[in-house]
mmCIF file of C-alpha atoms and ligand atoms in Angstrom:
data_model
loop_
_atom_site.group_PDB
_atom_site.id
_atom_site.type_symbol
_atom_site.label_atom_id
_atom_site.label_comp_id
_atom_site.label_asym_id
_atom_site.label_seq_id
_atom_site.Cartn_x
_atom_site.Cartn_y
_atom_site.Cartn_z
ATOM 1 C CA MET B 39 92.896 102.598 86.583
ATOM 2 C CA THR B 40 90.222 104.833 87.778
ATOM 3 C CA LYS B 41 90.811 106.390 90.706
ATOM 4 C CA LEU B 42 87.403 107.917 92.814
ATOM 5 C CA ILE B 43 87.008 109.977 95.432
ATOM 6 C CA ILE B 44 84.443 110.538 97.536
ATOM 7 C CA GLY B 45 83.562 113.824 99.442
ATOM 8 C CA ASN B 46 81.327 112.579 102.580
ATOM 9 C CA TRP B 47 79.386 115.552 103.677
ATOM 10 C CA LYS B 48 77.714 113.799 106.541
ATOM 11 C CA MET B 49 74.996 116.455 108.222
ATOM 12 C CA ASN B 50 77.166 119.441 107.595
ATOM 13 C CA PRO B 51 76.567 121.911 105.739
ATOM 14 C CA GLU B 52 73.561 124.215 107.257
ATOM 15 C CA THR B 53 71.994 125.988 104.478
ATOM 16 C CA ILE B 54 72.041 125.125 100.677
ATOM 17 C CA GLU B 55 74.259 128.398 99.507
ATOM 18 C CA GLN B 56 76.794 126.541 101.606
ATOM 19 C CA ALA B 57 76.223 123.840 100.116
ATOM 20 C CA ARG B 58 76.480 125.186 96.485
ATOM 21 C CA GLY B 59 79.559 126.836 97.886
ATOM 22 C CA ILE B 60 81.143 123.950 98.150
ATOM 23 C CA LEU B 61 80.431 121.982 95.531
ATOM 24 C CA LEU B 62 80.686 124.547 92.556
ATOM 25 C CA PRO B 63 84.544 125.622 92.500
ATOM 26 C CA ILE B 64 84.986 122.037 92.563
ATOM 27 C CA GLU B 65 82.547 121.252 89.912
ATOM 28 C CA HIS B 66 83.794 124.077 87.945
ATOM 29 C CA LYS B 67 87.870 122.682 87.716
ATOM 30 C CA MET B 68 86.746 119.007 86.540
ATOM 31 C CA HIS B 69 87.725 119.754 83.525
ATOM 32 C CA LEU B 70 90.890 119.219 84.300
ATOM 33 C CA VAL B 71 91.177 116.256 86.101
ATOM 34 C CA GLN B 72 87.999 114.007 84.524
ATOM 35 C CA GLU B 73 90.321 111.238 82.500
ATOM 36 C CA ASN B 74 91.281 108.773 84.942
ATOM 37 C CA LEU B 75 88.967 109.713 87.747
ATOM 38 C CA GLU B 76 85.591 110.514 89.362
ATOM 39 C CA VAL B 77 84.572 112.816 92.188
ATOM 40 C CA CYS B 78 81.479 112.029 94.084
ATOM 41 C CA VAL B 79 79.987 114.305 96.928
ATOM 42 C CA CYS B 80 77.713 112.502 99.238
ATOM 43 C CA PRO B 81 74.925 115.433 100.623
ATOM 44 C CA PRO B 82 72.807 115.344 103.508
ATOM 45 C CA ALA B 83 69.472 114.480 101.249
ATOM 46 C CA VAL B 84 67.672 117.308 101.810
ATOM 47 C CA PHE B 85 70.325 119.191 99.116
ATOM 48 C CA LEU B 86 70.527 116.007 96.642
ATOM 49 C CA ALA B 87 67.194 117.603 94.444
ATOM 50 C CA PRO B 88 68.545 121.422 94.315
ATOM 51 C CA LEU B 89 72.087 120.137 93.990
ATOM 52 C CA ASN B 90 70.948 118.391 91.212
ATOM 53 C CA HIS B 91 71.082 121.022 89.144
ATOM 54 C CA THR B 92 74.362 122.159 90.305
ATOM 55 C CA SER B 93 76.676 119.172 89.889
ATOM 56 C CA HIS B 94 77.686 118.395 85.883
ATOM 57 C CA ASN B 95 80.810 116.807 86.053
ATOM 58 C CA VAL B 96 81.053 116.005 89.992
ATOM 59 C CA VAL B 97 78.722 112.919 90.629
ATOM 60 C CA LEU B 98 76.108 112.594 93.865
ATOM 61 C CA GLY B 99 76.225 110.345 96.091
ATOM 62 C CA ALA B 100 74.120 109.969 99.152
ATOM 63 C CA GLN B 101 74.605 108.500 102.946
ATOM 64 C CA ASN B 102 72.173 106.635 103.769
ATOM 65 C CA VAL B 103 69.183 104.357 101.979
ATOM 66 C CA SER B 104 65.777 101.955 102.803
ATOM 67 C CA TRP B 105 66.104 99.145 102.581
ATOM 68 C CA LEU B 106 62.992 98.791 100.879
ATOM 69 C CA ASP B 107 61.828 100.527 97.720
ATOM 70 C CA GLY B 108 58.654 101.859 98.927
ATOM 71 C CA GLY B 109 55.955 101.809 101.508
ATOM 72 C CA PRO B 110 55.924 102.655 105.239
ATOM 73 C CA LEU B 111 59.201 103.529 107.077
ATOM 74 C CA THR B 112 58.487 107.048 108.608
ATOM 75 C CA GLY B 113 62.070 108.912 108.020
ATOM 76 C CA GLU B 114 63.492 106.541 105.136
ATOM 77 C CA VAL B 115 64.404 107.682 101.638
ATOM 78 C CA SER B 116 64.421 104.607 98.641
ATOM 79 C CA GLY B 117 66.801 104.061 96.101
ATOM 80 C CA SER B 118 63.888 104.662 93.700
ATOM 81 C CA GLN B 119 63.414 108.096 95.236
ATOM 82 C CA LEU B 120 67.533 108.851 95.114
ATOM 83 C CA LYS B 121 67.746 107.963 91.419
ATOM 84 C CA GLN B 122 65.877 110.311 90.258
ATOM 85 C CA TRP B 123 68.281 113.249 91.546
ATOM 86 C CA LYS B 124 70.738 111.377 89.641
ATOM 87 C CA VAL B 125 72.623 110.559 92.418
ATOM 88 C CA LYS B 126 75.085 107.329 92.002
ATOM 89 C CA TYR B 127 76.567 105.611 94.591
ATOM 90 C CA VAL B 128 75.466 105.022 98.198
ATOM 91 C CA ILE B 129 77.752 104.903 101.405
ATOM 92 C CA LEU B 130 76.389 102.268 103.565
ATOM 93 C CA GLY B 131 78.293 100.089 106.653
ATOM 94 C CA HIS B 132 79.503 103.755 107.629
ATOM 95 C CA SER B 133 81.080 103.607 111.170
ATOM 96 C CA GLU B 134 79.170 106.297 112.536
ATOM 97 C CA ARG B 135 76.037 104.650 111.074
ATOM 98 C CA ARG B 136 77.052 101.702 113.182
ATOM 99 C CA ILE B 137 77.728 103.072 116.233
ATOM 100 C CA TYR B 138 75.398 105.739 116.866
ATOM 101 C CA LEU B 139 72.496 104.574 114.280
ATOM 102 C CA GLY B 140 72.306 100.543 115.712
ATOM 103 C CA GLU B 141 72.784 99.988 111.975
ATOM 104 C CA THR B 142 73.675 96.026 112.378
ATOM 105 C CA GLU B 143 75.086 93.763 109.737
ATOM 106 C CA GLU B 144 72.220 92.561 108.860
ATOM 107 C CA MET B 145 70.067 96.064 108.253
ATOM 108 C CA ILE B 146 73.654 96.845 105.820
ATOM 109 C CA SER B 147 74.128 93.469 103.947
ATOM 110 C CA LYS B 148 69.776 93.596 103.663
ATOM 111 C CA LYS B 149 70.433 97.377 101.947
ATOM 112 C CA ILE B 150 73.435 96.221 100.039
ATOM 113 C CA VAL B 151 70.954 93.629 98.143
ATOM 114 C CA GLN B 152 67.887 96.783 97.753
ATOM 115 C CA VAL B 153 70.736 99.466 96.782
ATOM 116 C CA LEU B 154 72.362 96.978 93.528
ATOM 117 C CA LYS B 155 68.742 95.592 92.759
ATOM 118 C CA THR B 156 68.257 99.444 92.092
ATOM 119 C CA ARG B 157 70.974 99.898 90.354
ATOM 120 C CA LEU B 158 72.814 102.340 92.380
ATOM 121 C CA VAL B 159 76.346 101.655 93.331
ATOM 122 C CA PRO B 160 76.992 100.545 97.104
ATOM 123 C CA VAL B 161 80.357 102.239 98.492
ATOM 124 C CA VAL B 162 80.562 99.481 101.869
ATOM 125 C CA CYS B 163 82.906 100.147 104.524
ATOM 126 C CA LEU B 164 84.772 97.923 106.561
ATOM 127 C CA GLY B 165 86.588 99.087 109.799
ATOM 128 C CA GLY B 166 84.075 100.457 111.800
ATOM 129 C CA ASP B 167 82.570 99.663 115.263
ATOM 130 C CA LYS B 168 83.468 101.429 118.643
ATOM 131 C CA ALA B 169 85.441 98.739 120.103
ATOM 132 C CA ALA B 170 87.589 97.746 117.641
ATOM 133 C CA LYS B 171 91.538 98.645 118.339
ATOM 134 C CA LYS B 172 94.411 99.168 115.732
ATOM 135 C CA ASP B 173 95.628 95.525 115.665
ATOM 136 C CA GLU B 174 92.471 93.930 115.559
ATOM 137 C CA MET B 175 91.632 95.698 112.109
ATOM 138 C CA LYS B 176 91.743 92.459 110.037
ATOM 139 C CA PRO B 177 89.461 90.054 111.774
ATOM 140 C CA LEU B 178 87.163 92.890 112.149
ATOM 141 C CA VAL B 179 87.290 93.808 108.288
ATOM 142 C CA THR B 180 87.249 90.517 107.723
ATOM 143 C CA ARG B 181 83.760 89.720 109.740
ATOM 144 C CA GLN B 182 81.914 92.941 107.892
ATOM 145 C CA PHE B 183 82.873 91.773 104.449
ATOM 146 C CA HIS B 184 81.267 88.690 104.385
ATOM 147 C CA ALA B 185 78.265 89.861 106.628
ATOM 148 C CA ALA B 186 78.214 92.118 103.653
ATOM 149 C CA ILE B 187 78.216 90.320 100.836
ATOM 150 C CA LYS B 188 76.719 87.314 102.056
ATOM 151 C CA ASN B 189 73.186 87.091 100.212
ATOM 152 C CA LEU B 190 75.222 88.636 96.507
ATOM 153 C CA ASP B 191 76.432 86.604 93.984
ATOM 154 C CA ARG B 192 79.552 86.984 92.260
ATOM 155 C CA LYS B 193 78.611 88.977 89.523
ATOM 156 C CA GLN B 194 76.685 91.328 92.384
ATOM 157 C CA ILE B 195 79.544 91.502 94.447
ATOM 158 C CA GLU B 196 81.668 92.778 91.698
ATOM 159 C CA LYS B 197 79.582 95.843 91.313
ATOM 160 C CA ILE B 198 80.400 96.991 94.720
ATOM 161 C CA VAL B 199 82.717 99.652 96.189
ATOM 162 C CA PHE B 200 84.774 99.097 99.014
ATOM 163 C CA ALA B 201 85.835 101.432 101.892
ATOM 164 C CA TYR B 202 88.087 100.435 104.606
ATOM 165 C CA GLU B 203 87.833 103.098 107.675
ATOM 166 C CA PRO B 204 88.862 102.375 110.711
ATOM 167 C CA THR B 205 86.747 104.392 112.953
ATOM 168 C CA TRP B 206 89.882 105.381 115.383
ATOM 169 C CA ALA B 207 91.460 107.032 111.969
ATOM 170 C CA ILE B 208 87.816 109.836 111.428
ATOM 171 C CA SER B 209 89.200 112.993 112.314
ATOM 172 C CA THR B 210 86.301 113.786 114.700
ATOM 173 C CA VAL B 211 86.636 110.743 117.067
ATOM 174 C CA LYS B 212 88.170 111.429 120.067
ATOM 175 C CA ASN B 213 91.608 110.928 120.137
ATOM 176 C CA SER B 214 92.106 110.001 116.652
ATOM 177 C CA GLU B 215 94.714 108.370 115.510
ATOM 178 C CA HIS B 216 96.969 108.528 112.265
ATOM 179 C CA ALA B 217 96.649 105.815 109.736
ATOM 180 C CA SER B 218 99.398 105.574 108.015
ATOM 181 C CA GLY B 219 99.728 105.092 103.970
ATOM 182 C CA GLU B 220 101.471 101.355 104.929
ATOM 183 C CA HIS B 221 98.819 100.217 107.707
ATOM 184 C CA ALA B 222 96.097 101.439 104.336
ATOM 185 C CA ARG B 223 97.461 99.892 101.895
ATOM 186 C CA GLU B 224 97.776 96.438 103.827
ATOM 187 C CA LEU B 225 93.601 96.427 104.656
ATOM 188 C CA ILE B 226 93.177 97.732 100.738
ATOM 189 C CA LEU B 227 95.354 93.971 99.778
ATOM 190 C CA HIS B 228 93.461 92.418 102.925
ATOM 191 C CA ILE B 229 90.102 92.722 101.442
ATOM 192 C CA GLN B 230 91.543 92.593 97.932
ATOM 193 C CA GLU B 231 92.675 89.149 98.953
ATOM 194 C CA LEU B 232 88.806 88.521 100.584
ATOM 195 C CA LEU B 233 87.204 89.441 96.984
ATOM 196 C CA SER B 234 89.450 87.116 95.466
ATOM 197 C CA HIS B 235 88.256 84.339 96.889
ATOM 198 C CA GLU B 236 84.876 85.579 95.463
ATOM 199 C CA VAL B 237 84.932 86.563 92.677
ATOM 200 C CA GLY B 238 88.803 85.794 91.119
ATOM 201 C CA GLU B 239 92.105 87.475 91.734
ATOM 202 C CA ALA B 240 91.668 89.567 87.940
ATOM 203 C CA ARG B 241 87.906 90.839 88.522
ATOM 204 C CA ALA B 242 89.475 91.634 92.641
ATOM 205 C CA LYS B 243 91.975 93.987 91.443
ATOM 206 C CA ASN B 244 89.577 95.745 88.962
ATOM 207 C CA MET B 245 87.440 96.284 91.929
ATOM 208 C CA LEU B 246 87.534 99.783 93.540
ATOM 209 C CA ILE B 247 88.985 99.887 97.261
ATOM 210 C CA LEU B 248 89.451 103.428 98.908
ATOM 211 C CA TYR B 249 90.887 104.381 101.545
ATOM 212 C CA GLY B 250 88.820 106.684 104.118
ATOM 213 C CA GLY B 251 90.121 108.965 107.807
ATOM 214 C CA THR B 252 91.641 111.823 107.967
ATOM 215 C CA VAL B 253 92.407 112.174 104.459
ATOM 216 C CA ASN B 254 93.382 115.492 103.640
ATOM 217 C CA LYS B 255 95.400 117.871 101.685
ATOM 218 C CA ASN B 256 98.285 117.379 104.167
ATOM 219 C CA ASN B 257 98.511 113.706 103.550
ATOM 220 C CA VAL B 258 97.483 112.581 100.984
ATOM 221 C CA HIS B 259 100.747 112.195 99.521
ATOM 222 C CA GLU B 260 100.745 109.153 101.859
ATOM 223 C CA TYR B 261 97.927 107.122 99.901
ATOM 224 C CA THR B 262 98.281 107.892 96.766
ATOM 225 C CA LYS B 263 101.525 106.560 96.645
ATOM 226 C CA TYR B 264 100.199 103.132 97.037
ATOM 227 C CA PRO B 265 98.830 102.437 93.603
ATOM 228 C CA GLU B 266 96.843 99.817 95.558
ATOM 229 C CA ILE B 267 94.592 102.391 97.145
ATOM 230 C CA ASP B 268 91.857 103.580 94.668
ATOM 231 C CA GLY B 269 90.948 106.771 96.152
ATOM 232 C CA ALA B 270 90.230 108.094 99.144
ATOM 233 C CA LEU B 271 86.601 108.570 101.416
ATOM 234 C CA VAL B 272 86.820 112.201 103.043
ATOM 235 C CA GLY B 273 85.063 113.318 105.243
ATOM 236 C CA ALA B 274 85.864 117.089 106.702
ATOM 237 C CA ALA B 275 87.912 117.980 104.141
ATOM 238 C CA SER B 276 85.814 117.759 101.736
ATOM 239 C CA LEU B 277 83.836 120.554 103.120
ATOM 240 C CA ASP B 278 86.331 122.690 102.193
ATOM 241 C CA PRO B 279 86.702 123.326 98.650
ATOM 242 C CA GLY B 280 90.481 123.929 98.361
ATOM 243 C CA ASP B 281 91.127 121.232 100.431
ATOM 244 C CA PHE B 282 89.076 118.531 98.567
ATOM 245 C CA TRP B 283 90.350 120.085 95.630
ATOM 246 C CA GLU B 284 93.724 119.136 96.548
ATOM 247 C CA VAL B 285 93.076 115.297 97.479
ATOM 248 C CA VAL B 286 91.257 115.098 93.866
ATOM 249 C CA HIS B 287 93.990 117.052 92.631
ATOM 250 C CA GLU B 288 97.124 114.396 94.126
ATOM 251 C CA PHE B 289 94.930 111.714 93.149
ATOM 252 C CA TYR B 290 94.779 112.542 89.775
ATOM 253 C CA ARG B 291 98.474 113.084 89.149
ATOM 254 C CA GLU B 292 99.451 109.936 90.463
ATOM 255 C CA SER B 293 97.081 108.568 88.253
ATOM 256 C CA ILE B 294 98.468 109.644 85.038
ATOM 257 C CA HIS B 295 102.177 108.979 86.269
ATOM 258 C CA SER B 296 101.285 105.326 87.316
HETATM 259 P P1 13P Y 83 87.247 112.001 107.823
HETATM 260 O O1 13P Y 83 87.736 112.739 106.941
HETATM 261 O O2 13P Y 83 86.996 113.749 108.555
HETATM 262 O O3 13P Y 83 87.941 111.525 109.069
HETATM 263 O O4 13P Y 83 86.343 111.375 107.931
HETATM 264 C C1 13P Y 83 86.540 110.417 107.554
HETATM 265 C C2 13P Y 83 85.144 109.403 107.255
HETATM 266 O O5 13P Y 83 83.900 109.612 107.451
HETATM 267 C C3 13P Y 83 83.634 109.703 105.791
HETATM 268 O O6 13P Y 83 83.324 108.903 105.396
#
């Protein structure tokens, strides 16, 4: 099955030259990994237009979108606007937006509907919550999952990419903890089970569920050894082209051997 590796650059880097410097080395090596694997980078929105001319084999994604398709919403960007820059994926429900920017489950649900309407692919993060403890992830993920899909029909749900991304495992969180491959696999199987109830087991198995939380060149083997982990949502390591490439290549290596 296809693997998907997404680099979430967050509010980095500072300049468009630096952004090109991160993307180009990956872009140049993409011919080595193209079957079975897709690579996406999600730069800050202002870099989408200029990077659109640099990315040919690496797909572009956005880190946010409005739930409206135009109109009076200061500071927001619409899905149709993103599409003009060849954006394919949109990250939604990221813990940083839930925790620091007050994004509610209601807002996330509206954004998912709008993204699907615009024919972009939502990458819906589950597991992000300020208070969530390691042993409380299943109820949290279950609640966020149901809130995310509440206004969707089966066909729409099937178009979503999900990512299990526990806040406590994100590299920039103070005292962050390691999430083992086994833990990531367990929660990914849990999301797959939730999906089975909505779309049926066979279809759920065909949907992509990624893991995010300090995936880098040093620990990527822990995640690639589980075929249920369909890829990674990478933060800090995606800003270092060497590190990111090793993550990409390791998923590719596993995908051709599985
Ligand atoms: P890190 O890989 O830096 O932990 O970030 C994960 C993340 O938030 C990706 O969306």
